[in-house]
PDB file of C-alpha atoms and ligand atoms in Angstrom:
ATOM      1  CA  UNK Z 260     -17.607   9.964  -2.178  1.00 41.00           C
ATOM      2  CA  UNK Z 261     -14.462   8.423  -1.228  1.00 49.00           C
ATOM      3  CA  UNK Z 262     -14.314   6.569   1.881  1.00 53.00           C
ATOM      4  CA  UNK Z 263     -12.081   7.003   4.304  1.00 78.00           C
ATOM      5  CA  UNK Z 264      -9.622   4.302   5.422  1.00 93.00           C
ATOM      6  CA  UNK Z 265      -8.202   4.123   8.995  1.00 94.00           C
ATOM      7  CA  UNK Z 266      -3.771   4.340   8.656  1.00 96.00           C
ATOM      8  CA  UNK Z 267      -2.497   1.739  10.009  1.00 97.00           C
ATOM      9  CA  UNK Z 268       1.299   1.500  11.001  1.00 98.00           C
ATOM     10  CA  UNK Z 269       2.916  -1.631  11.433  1.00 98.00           C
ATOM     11  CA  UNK Z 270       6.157  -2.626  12.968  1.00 98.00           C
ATOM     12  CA  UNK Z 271       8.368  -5.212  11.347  1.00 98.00           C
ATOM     13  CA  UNK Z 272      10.237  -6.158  14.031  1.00 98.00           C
ATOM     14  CA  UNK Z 273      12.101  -9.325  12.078  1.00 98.00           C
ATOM     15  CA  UNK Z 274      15.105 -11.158  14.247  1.00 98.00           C
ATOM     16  CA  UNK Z 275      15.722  -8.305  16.280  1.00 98.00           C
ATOM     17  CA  UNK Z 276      14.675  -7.574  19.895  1.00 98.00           C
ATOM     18  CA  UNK Z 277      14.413  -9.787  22.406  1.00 98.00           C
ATOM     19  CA  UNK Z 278      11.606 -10.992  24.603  1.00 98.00           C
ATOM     20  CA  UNK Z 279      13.536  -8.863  27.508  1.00 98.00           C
ATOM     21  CA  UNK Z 280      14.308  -6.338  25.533  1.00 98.00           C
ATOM     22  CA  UNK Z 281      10.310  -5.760  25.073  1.00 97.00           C
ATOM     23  CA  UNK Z 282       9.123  -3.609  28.343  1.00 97.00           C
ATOM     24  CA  UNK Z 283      12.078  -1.142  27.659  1.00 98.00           C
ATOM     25  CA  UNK Z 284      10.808  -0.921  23.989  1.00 98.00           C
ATOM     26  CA  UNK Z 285       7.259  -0.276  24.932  1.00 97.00           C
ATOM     27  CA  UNK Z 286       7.304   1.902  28.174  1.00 96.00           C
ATOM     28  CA  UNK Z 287       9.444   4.262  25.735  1.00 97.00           C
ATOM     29  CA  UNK Z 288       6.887   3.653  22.437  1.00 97.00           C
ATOM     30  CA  UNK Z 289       3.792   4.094  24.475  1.00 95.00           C
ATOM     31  CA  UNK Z 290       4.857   7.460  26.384  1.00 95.00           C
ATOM     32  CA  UNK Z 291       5.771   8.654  22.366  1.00 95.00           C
ATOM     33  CA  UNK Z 292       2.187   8.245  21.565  1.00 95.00           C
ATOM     34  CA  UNK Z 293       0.227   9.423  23.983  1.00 93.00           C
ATOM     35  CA  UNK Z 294      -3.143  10.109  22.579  1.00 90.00           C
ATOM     36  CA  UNK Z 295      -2.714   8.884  19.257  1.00 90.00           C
ATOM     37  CA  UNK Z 296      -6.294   6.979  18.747  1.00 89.00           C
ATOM     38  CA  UNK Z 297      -7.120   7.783  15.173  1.00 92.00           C
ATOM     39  CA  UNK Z 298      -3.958   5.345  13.610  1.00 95.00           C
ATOM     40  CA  UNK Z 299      -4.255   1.662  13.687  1.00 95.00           C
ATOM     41  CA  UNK Z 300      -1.074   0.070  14.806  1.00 97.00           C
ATOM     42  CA  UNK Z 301       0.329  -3.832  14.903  1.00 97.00           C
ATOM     43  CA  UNK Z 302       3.529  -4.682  16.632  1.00 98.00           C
ATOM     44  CA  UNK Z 303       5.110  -8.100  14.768  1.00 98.00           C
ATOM     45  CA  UNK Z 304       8.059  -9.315  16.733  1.00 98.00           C
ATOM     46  CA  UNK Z 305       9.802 -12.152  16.466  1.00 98.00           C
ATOM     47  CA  UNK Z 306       8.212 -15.492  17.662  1.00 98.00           C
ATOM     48  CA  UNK Z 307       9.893 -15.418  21.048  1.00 98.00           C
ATOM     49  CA  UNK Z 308       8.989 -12.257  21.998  1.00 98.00           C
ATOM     50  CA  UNK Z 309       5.167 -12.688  21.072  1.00 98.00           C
ATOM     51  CA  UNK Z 310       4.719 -13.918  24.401  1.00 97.00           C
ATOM     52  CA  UNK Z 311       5.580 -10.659  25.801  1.00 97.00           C
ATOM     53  CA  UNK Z 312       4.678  -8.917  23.905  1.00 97.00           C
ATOM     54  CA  UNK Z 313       1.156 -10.250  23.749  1.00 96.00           C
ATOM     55  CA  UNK Z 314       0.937  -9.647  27.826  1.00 95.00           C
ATOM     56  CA  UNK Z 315       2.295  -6.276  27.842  1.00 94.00           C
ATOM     57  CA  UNK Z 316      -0.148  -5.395  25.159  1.00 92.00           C
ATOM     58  CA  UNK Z 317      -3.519  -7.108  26.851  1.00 85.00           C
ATOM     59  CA  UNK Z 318      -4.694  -4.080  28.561  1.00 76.00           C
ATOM     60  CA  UNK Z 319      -4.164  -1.644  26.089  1.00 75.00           C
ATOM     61  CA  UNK Z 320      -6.227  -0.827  23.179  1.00 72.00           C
ATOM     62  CA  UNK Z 321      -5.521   0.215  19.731  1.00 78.00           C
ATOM     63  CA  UNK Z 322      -2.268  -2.136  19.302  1.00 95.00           C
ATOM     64  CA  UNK Z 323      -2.770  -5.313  17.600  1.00 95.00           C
ATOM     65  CA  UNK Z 324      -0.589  -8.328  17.505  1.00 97.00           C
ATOM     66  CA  UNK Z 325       1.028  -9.940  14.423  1.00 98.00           C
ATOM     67  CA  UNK Z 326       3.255 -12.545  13.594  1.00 98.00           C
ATOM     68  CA  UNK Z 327       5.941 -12.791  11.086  1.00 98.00           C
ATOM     69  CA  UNK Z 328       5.309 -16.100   9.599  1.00 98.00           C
ATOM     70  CA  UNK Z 329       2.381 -19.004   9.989  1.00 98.00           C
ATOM     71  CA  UNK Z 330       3.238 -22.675   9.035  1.00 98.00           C
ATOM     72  CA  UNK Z 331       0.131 -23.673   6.578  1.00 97.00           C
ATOM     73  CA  UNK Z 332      -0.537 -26.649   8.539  1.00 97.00           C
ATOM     74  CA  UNK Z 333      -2.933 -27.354  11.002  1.00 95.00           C
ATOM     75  CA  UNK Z 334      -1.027 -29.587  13.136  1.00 97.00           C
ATOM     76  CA  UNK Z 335       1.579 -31.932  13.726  1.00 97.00           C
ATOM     77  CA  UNK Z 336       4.527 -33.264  12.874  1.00 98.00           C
ATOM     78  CA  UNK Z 337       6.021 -30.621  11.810  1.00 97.00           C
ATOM     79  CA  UNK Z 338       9.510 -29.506  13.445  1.00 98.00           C
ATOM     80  CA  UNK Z 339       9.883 -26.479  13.760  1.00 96.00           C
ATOM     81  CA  UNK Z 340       6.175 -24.737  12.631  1.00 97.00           C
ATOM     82  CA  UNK Z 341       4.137 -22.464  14.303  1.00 98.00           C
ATOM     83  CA  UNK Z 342       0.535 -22.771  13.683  1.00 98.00           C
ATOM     84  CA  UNK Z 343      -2.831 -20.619  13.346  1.00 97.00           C
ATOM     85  CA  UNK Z 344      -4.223 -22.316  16.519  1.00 97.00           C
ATOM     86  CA  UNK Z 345      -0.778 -21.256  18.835  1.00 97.00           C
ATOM     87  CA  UNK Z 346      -0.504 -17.791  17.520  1.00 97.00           C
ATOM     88  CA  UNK Z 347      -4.420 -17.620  18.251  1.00 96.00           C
ATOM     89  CA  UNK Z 348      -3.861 -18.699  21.694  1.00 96.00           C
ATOM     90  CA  UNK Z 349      -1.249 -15.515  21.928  1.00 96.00           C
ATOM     91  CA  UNK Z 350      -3.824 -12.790  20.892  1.00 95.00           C
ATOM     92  CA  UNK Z 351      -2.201 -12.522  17.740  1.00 96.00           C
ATOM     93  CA  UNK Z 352      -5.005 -11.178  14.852  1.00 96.00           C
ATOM     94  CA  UNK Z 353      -2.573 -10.686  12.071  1.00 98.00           C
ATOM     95  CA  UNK Z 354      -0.132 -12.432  10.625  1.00 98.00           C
ATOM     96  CA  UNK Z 355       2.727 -11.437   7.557  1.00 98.00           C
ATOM     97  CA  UNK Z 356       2.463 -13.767   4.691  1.00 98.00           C
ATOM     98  CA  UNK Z 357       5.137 -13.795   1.589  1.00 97.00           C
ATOM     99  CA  UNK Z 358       7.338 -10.896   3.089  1.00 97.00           C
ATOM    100  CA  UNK Z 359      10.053 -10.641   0.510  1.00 95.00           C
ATOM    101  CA  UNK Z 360      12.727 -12.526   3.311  1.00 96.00           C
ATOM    102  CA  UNK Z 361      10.343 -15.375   3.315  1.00 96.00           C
ATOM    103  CA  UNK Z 362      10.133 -15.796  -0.685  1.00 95.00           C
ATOM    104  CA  UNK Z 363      13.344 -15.004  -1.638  1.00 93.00           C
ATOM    105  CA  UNK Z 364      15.644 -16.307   1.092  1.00 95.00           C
ATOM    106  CA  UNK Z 365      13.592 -19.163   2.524  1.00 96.00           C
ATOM    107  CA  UNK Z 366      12.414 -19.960  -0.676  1.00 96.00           C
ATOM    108  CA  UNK Z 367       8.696 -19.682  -0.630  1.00 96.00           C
ATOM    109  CA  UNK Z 368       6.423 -19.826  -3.176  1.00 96.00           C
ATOM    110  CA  UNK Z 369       3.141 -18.447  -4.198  1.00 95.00           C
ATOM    111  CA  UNK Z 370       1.563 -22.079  -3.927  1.00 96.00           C
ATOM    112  CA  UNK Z 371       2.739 -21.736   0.022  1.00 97.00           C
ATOM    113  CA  UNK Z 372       2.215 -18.545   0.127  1.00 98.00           C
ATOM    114  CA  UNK Z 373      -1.692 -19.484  -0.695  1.00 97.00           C
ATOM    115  CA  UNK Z 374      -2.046 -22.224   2.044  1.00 97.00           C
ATOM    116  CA  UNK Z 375      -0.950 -19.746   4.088  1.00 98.00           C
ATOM    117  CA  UNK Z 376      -3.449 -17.402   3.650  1.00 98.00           C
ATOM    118  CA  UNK Z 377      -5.879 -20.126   3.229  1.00 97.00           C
ATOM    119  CA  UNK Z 378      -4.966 -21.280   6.948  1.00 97.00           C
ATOM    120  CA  UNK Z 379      -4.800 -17.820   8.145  1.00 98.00           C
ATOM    121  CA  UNK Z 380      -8.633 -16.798   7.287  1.00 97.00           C
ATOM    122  CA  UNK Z 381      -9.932 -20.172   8.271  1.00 96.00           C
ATOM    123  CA  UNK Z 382      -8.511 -19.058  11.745  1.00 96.00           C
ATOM    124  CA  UNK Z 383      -9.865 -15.532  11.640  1.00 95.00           C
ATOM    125  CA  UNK Z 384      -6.448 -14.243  11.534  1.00 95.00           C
ATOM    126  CA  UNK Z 385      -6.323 -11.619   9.611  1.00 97.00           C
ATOM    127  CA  UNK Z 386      -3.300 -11.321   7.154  1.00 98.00           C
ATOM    128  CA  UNK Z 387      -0.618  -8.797   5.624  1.00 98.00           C
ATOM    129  CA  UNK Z 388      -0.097 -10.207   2.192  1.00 98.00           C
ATOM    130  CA  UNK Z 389       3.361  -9.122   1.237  1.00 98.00           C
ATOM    131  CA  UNK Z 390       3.711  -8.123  -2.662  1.00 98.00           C
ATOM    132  CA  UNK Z 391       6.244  -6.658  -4.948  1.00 97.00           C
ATOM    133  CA  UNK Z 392       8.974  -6.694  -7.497  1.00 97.00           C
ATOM    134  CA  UNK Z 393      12.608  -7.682  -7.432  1.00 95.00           C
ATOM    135  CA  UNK Z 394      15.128  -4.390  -9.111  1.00 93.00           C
ATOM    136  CA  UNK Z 395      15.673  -6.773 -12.121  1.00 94.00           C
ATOM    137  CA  UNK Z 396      12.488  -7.148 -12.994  1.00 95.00           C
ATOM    138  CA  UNK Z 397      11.328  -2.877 -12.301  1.00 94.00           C
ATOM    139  CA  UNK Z 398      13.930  -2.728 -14.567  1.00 93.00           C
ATOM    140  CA  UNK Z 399      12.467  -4.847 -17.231  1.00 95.00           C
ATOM    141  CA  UNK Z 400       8.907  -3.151 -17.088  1.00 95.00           C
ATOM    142  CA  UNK Z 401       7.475  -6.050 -15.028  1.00 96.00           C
ATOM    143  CA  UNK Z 402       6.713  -4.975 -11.976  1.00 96.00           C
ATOM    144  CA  UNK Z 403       2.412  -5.142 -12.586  1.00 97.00           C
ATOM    145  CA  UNK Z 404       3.135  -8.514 -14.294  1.00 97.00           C
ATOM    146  CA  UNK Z 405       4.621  -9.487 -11.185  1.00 97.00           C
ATOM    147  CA  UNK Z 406       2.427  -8.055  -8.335  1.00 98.00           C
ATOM    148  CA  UNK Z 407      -0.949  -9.035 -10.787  1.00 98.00           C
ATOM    149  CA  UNK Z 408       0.543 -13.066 -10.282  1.00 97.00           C
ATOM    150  CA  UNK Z 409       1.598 -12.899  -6.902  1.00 97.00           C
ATOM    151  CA  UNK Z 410      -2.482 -11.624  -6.100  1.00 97.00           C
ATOM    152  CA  UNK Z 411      -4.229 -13.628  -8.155  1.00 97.00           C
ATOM    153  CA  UNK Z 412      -2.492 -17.005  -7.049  1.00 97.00           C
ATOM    154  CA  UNK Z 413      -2.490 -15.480  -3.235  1.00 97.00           C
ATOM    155  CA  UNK Z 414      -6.216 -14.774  -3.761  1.00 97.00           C
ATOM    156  CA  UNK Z 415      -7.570 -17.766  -5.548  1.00 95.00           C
ATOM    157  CA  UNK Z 416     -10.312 -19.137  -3.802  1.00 93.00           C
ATOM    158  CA  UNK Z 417     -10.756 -17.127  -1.412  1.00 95.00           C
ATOM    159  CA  UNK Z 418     -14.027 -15.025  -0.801  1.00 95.00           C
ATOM    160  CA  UNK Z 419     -14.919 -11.864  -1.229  1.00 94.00           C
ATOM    161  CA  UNK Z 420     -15.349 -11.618   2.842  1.00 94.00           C
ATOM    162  CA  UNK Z 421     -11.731 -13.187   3.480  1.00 96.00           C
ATOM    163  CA  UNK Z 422     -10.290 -10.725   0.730  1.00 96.00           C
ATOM    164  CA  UNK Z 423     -11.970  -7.650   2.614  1.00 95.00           C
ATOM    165  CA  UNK Z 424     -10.205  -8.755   5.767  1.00 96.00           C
ATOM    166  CA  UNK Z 425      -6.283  -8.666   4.239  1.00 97.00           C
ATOM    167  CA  UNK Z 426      -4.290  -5.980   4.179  1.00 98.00           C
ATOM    168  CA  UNK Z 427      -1.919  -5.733   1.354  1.00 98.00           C
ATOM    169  CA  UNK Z 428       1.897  -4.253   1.498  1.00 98.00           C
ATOM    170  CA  UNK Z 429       3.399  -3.559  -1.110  1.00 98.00           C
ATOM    171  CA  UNK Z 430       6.955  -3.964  -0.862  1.00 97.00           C
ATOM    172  CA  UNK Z 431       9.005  -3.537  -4.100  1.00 96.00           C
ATOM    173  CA  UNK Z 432      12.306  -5.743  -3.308  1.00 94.00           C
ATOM    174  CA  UNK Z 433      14.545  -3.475  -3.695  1.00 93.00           C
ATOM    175  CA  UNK Z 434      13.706  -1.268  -1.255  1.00 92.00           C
ATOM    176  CA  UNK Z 435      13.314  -2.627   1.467  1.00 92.00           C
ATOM    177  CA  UNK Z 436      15.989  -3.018   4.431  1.00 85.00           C
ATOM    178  CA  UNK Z 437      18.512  -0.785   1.371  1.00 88.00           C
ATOM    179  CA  UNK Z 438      17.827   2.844   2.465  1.00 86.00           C
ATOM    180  CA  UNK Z 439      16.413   3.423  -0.895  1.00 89.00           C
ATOM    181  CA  UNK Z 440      12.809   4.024  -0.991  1.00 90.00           C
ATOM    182  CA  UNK Z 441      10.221   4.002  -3.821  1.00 90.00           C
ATOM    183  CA  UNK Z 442       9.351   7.647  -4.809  1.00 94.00           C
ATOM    184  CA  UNK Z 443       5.654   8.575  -4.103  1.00 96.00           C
ATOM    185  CA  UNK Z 444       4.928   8.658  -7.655  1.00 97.00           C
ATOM    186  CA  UNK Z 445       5.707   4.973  -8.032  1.00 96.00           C
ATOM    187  CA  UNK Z 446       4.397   3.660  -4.780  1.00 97.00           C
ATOM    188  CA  UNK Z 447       0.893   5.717  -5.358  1.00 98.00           C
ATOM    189  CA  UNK Z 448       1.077   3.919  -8.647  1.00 97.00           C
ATOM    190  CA  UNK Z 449       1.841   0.513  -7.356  1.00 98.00           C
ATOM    191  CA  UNK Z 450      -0.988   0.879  -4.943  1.00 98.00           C
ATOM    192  CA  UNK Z 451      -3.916   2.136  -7.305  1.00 98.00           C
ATOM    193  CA  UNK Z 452      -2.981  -0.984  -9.804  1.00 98.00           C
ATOM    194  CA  UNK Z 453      -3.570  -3.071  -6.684  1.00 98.00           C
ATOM    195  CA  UNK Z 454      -6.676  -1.186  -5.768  1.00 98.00           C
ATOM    196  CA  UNK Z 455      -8.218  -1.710  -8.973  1.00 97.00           C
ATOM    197  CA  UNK Z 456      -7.137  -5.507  -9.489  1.00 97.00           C
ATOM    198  CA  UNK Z 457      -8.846  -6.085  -5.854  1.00 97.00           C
ATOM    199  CA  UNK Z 458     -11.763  -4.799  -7.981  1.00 96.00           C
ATOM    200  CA  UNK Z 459     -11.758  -7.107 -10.397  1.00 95.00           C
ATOM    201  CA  UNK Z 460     -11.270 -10.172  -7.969  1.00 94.00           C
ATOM    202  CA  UNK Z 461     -13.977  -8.831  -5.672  1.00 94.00           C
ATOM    203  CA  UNK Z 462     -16.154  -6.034  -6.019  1.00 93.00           C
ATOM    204  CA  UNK Z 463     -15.747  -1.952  -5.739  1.00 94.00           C
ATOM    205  CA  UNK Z 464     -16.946  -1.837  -2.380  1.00 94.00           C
ATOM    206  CA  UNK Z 465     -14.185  -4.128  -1.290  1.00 94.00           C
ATOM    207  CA  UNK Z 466     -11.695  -2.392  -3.352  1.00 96.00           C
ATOM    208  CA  UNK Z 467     -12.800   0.851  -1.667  1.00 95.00           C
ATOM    209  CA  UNK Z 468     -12.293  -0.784   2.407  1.00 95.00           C
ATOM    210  CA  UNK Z 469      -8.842  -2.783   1.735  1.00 96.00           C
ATOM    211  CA  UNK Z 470      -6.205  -0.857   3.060  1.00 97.00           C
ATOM    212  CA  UNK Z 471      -2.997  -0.974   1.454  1.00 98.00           C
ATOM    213  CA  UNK Z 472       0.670  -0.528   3.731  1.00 98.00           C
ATOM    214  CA  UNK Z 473       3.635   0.681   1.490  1.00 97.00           C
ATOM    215  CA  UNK Z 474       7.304  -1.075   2.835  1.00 97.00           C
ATOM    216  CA  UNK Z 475      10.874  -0.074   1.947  1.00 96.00           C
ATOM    217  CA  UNK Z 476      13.311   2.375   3.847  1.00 94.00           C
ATOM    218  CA  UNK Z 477      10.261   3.903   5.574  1.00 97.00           C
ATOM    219  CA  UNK Z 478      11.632   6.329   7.858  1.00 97.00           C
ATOM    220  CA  UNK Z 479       9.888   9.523  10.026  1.00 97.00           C
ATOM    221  CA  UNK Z 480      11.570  11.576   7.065  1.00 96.00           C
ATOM    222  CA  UNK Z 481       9.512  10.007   4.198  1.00 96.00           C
ATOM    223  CA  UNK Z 482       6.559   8.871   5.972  1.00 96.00           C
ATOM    224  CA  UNK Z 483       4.903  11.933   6.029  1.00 95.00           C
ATOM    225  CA  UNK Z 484       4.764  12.390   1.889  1.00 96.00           C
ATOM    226  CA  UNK Z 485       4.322   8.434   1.474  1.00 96.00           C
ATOM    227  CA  UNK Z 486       1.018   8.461   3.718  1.00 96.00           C
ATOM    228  CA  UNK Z 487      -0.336  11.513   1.859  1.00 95.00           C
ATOM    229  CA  UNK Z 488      -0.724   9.654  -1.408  1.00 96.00           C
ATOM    230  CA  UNK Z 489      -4.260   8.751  -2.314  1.00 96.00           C
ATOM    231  CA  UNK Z 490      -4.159   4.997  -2.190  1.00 97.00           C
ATOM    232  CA  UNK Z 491      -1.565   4.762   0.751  1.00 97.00           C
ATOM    233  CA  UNK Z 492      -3.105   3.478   3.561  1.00 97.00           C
ATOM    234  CA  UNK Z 493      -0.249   2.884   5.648  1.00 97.00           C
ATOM    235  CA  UNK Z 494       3.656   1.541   6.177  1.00 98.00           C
ATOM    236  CA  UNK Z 495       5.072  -1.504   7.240  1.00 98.00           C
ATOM    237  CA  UNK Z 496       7.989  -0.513   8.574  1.00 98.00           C
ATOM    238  CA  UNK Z 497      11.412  -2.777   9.211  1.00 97.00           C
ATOM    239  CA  UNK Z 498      14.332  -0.981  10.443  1.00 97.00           C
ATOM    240  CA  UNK Z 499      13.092   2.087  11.647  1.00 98.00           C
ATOM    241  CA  UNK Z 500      10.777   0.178  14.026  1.00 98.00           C
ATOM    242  CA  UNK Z 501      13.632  -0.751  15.698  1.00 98.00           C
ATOM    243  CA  UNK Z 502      14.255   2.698  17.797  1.00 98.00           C
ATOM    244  CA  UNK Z 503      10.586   3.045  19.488  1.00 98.00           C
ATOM    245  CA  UNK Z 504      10.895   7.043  19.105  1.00 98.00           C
ATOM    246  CA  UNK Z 505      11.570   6.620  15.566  1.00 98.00           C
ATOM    247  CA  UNK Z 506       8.442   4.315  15.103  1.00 98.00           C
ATOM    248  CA  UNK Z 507       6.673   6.671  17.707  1.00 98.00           C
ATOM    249  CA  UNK Z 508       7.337   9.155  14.814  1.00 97.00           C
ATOM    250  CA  UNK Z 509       6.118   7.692  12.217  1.00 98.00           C
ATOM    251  CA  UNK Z 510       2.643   6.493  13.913  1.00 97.00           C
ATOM    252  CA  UNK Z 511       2.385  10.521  15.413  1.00 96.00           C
ATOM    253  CA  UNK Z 512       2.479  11.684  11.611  1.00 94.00           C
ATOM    254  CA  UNK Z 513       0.138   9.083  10.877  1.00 94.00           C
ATOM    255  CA  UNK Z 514      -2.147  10.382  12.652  1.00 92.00           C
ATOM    256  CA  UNK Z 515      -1.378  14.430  11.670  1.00 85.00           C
ATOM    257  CA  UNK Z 516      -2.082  12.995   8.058  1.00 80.00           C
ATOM    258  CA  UNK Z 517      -5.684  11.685   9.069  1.00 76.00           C
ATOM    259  CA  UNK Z 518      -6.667  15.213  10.862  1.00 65.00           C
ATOM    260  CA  UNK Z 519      -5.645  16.808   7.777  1.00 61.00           C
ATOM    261  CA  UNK Z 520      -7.768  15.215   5.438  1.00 56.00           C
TER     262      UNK Z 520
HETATM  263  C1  PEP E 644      10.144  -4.880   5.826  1.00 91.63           C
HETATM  264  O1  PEP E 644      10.912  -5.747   6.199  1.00 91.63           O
HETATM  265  O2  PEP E 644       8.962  -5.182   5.677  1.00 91.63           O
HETATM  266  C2  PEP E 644      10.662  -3.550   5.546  1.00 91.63           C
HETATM  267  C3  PEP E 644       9.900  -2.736   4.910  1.00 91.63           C
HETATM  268  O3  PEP E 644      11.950  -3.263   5.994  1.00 91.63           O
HETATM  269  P1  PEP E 644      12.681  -1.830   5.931  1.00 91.63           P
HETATM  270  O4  PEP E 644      11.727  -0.805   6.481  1.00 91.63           O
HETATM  271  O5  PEP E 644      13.897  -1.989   6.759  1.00 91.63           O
HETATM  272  O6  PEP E 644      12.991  -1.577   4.492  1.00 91.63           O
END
């Protein structure tokens, strides 16, 4: 029987919206969602607004915390970082690791990328491993090549528990922040490739609980198809988080899709 896996909609928040610029944001997000309870959803602003964030959120359930980067260091003399132990201290359960941005403009690799994730599950913070391919190389017919290395090196090492508690988004390059989003056909197919390597690095149980996010141009007009592919579990969402109604939207369909199945 196939289980079921709670949706989970998460807003990518990235260097927009400012820690005074939160309140407004929510009191107009939260009166959107009224009585949404079966759709898991994480807020990830930017560091300065986690503070806020993190308060306005403490006596509400149902909306996790996440933060957009983690340095993979414990402590120290590092300029600059933000580690496990501070975001922690915030609330904050969940934390993006190898977003496309990260790798590709701030030059991180999959050997960082793994400390990171390494640090992250030592804290119990539970991660949003950020996979996909760059246009060039969809274009060559390497997209699994590339997702397959950027999991196995992310993975490597880690157990079977600390795999079950990441959440995987796959994010093919060149859709995201471009307005041109993957068709369902080849996100579903992105996603069951994923499903079944988790398989093979864990077990089929585990394979079965992780839930997978699609991200790129996710908007309230493609959500809806997106989230009813079999091995979609939910959308990490950039600039349509921006606009709480239009995130609102996105989370209430979310939800519709659930009731349906
Ligand atoms: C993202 O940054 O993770 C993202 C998916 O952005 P956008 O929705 O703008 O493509």
């Amino acid at each position: 029987m196939a289980l079921l896996r709670k949706k989970i909609i998460s807003a990518n928040w990235k260097m927009n919206i400012t820690a005074s610029e939160v309140s407004p944001y929510l009191t107009a997000f939260l009166e959107e969602i009224k009585g949404i309870n079966e759709v898991d959803v994480i807020l990830i602003p930017s560091f300065t607004s986690l503070p806020k964030t993190s308060e306005l959120l403490s006596s509400l359930q149902g909306i996790r915390l996440g933060a957009q980067n983690i340095s993979s260091h414990d402590k120290g003399a590092f300029t600059g970082e933000i580690s496990a132990v501070m975001l922690r201290d915030l609330f904050v359960h969940h934390v993006l690791i190898g977003h496309s941005e990260r790798r590709h403009l701030f030059g991180e690799t999959n050997t960082i990328i793994h400390e990171k994730m390494k640090i992250s599950h030592l804290n119990q913070m539970n991660p949003i491993l950020c996979v996909g391919e760059t246009l060039e190389e969809r274009r060559s017919g390497k997209e699994k090549q590339v997702i397959e290395h950027q999991l196995r090196e992310a993975f490597s090492g880690l157990s079977v528990n600390q795999i079950t508690h990441t959440m995987i988004a796959y994010e093919p390059v060149w859709a995201i922040g471009t307005g041109q989003t993957a068709s369902v056909e080849q996100a579903q197919e992105a996603h069951f490739f994923i499903r079944s390597l988790i398989e093979e690095l864990s077990d089929a149980s585990v394979s079965q609980k992780i839930r997978l996010l699609y991200g790129g141009s996710v908007t309230p007009e493609n959500s809806e198809e997106l989230l009813s592919a079999p091995d979609i579990d939910g959308a990490l969402v950039g600039s349509a988080s921006l606009d709480p109604r239009s995130f609102a939207k996105i989370v209430v369909q979310a939800q519709r899709n659930c009731t349906k199945e």
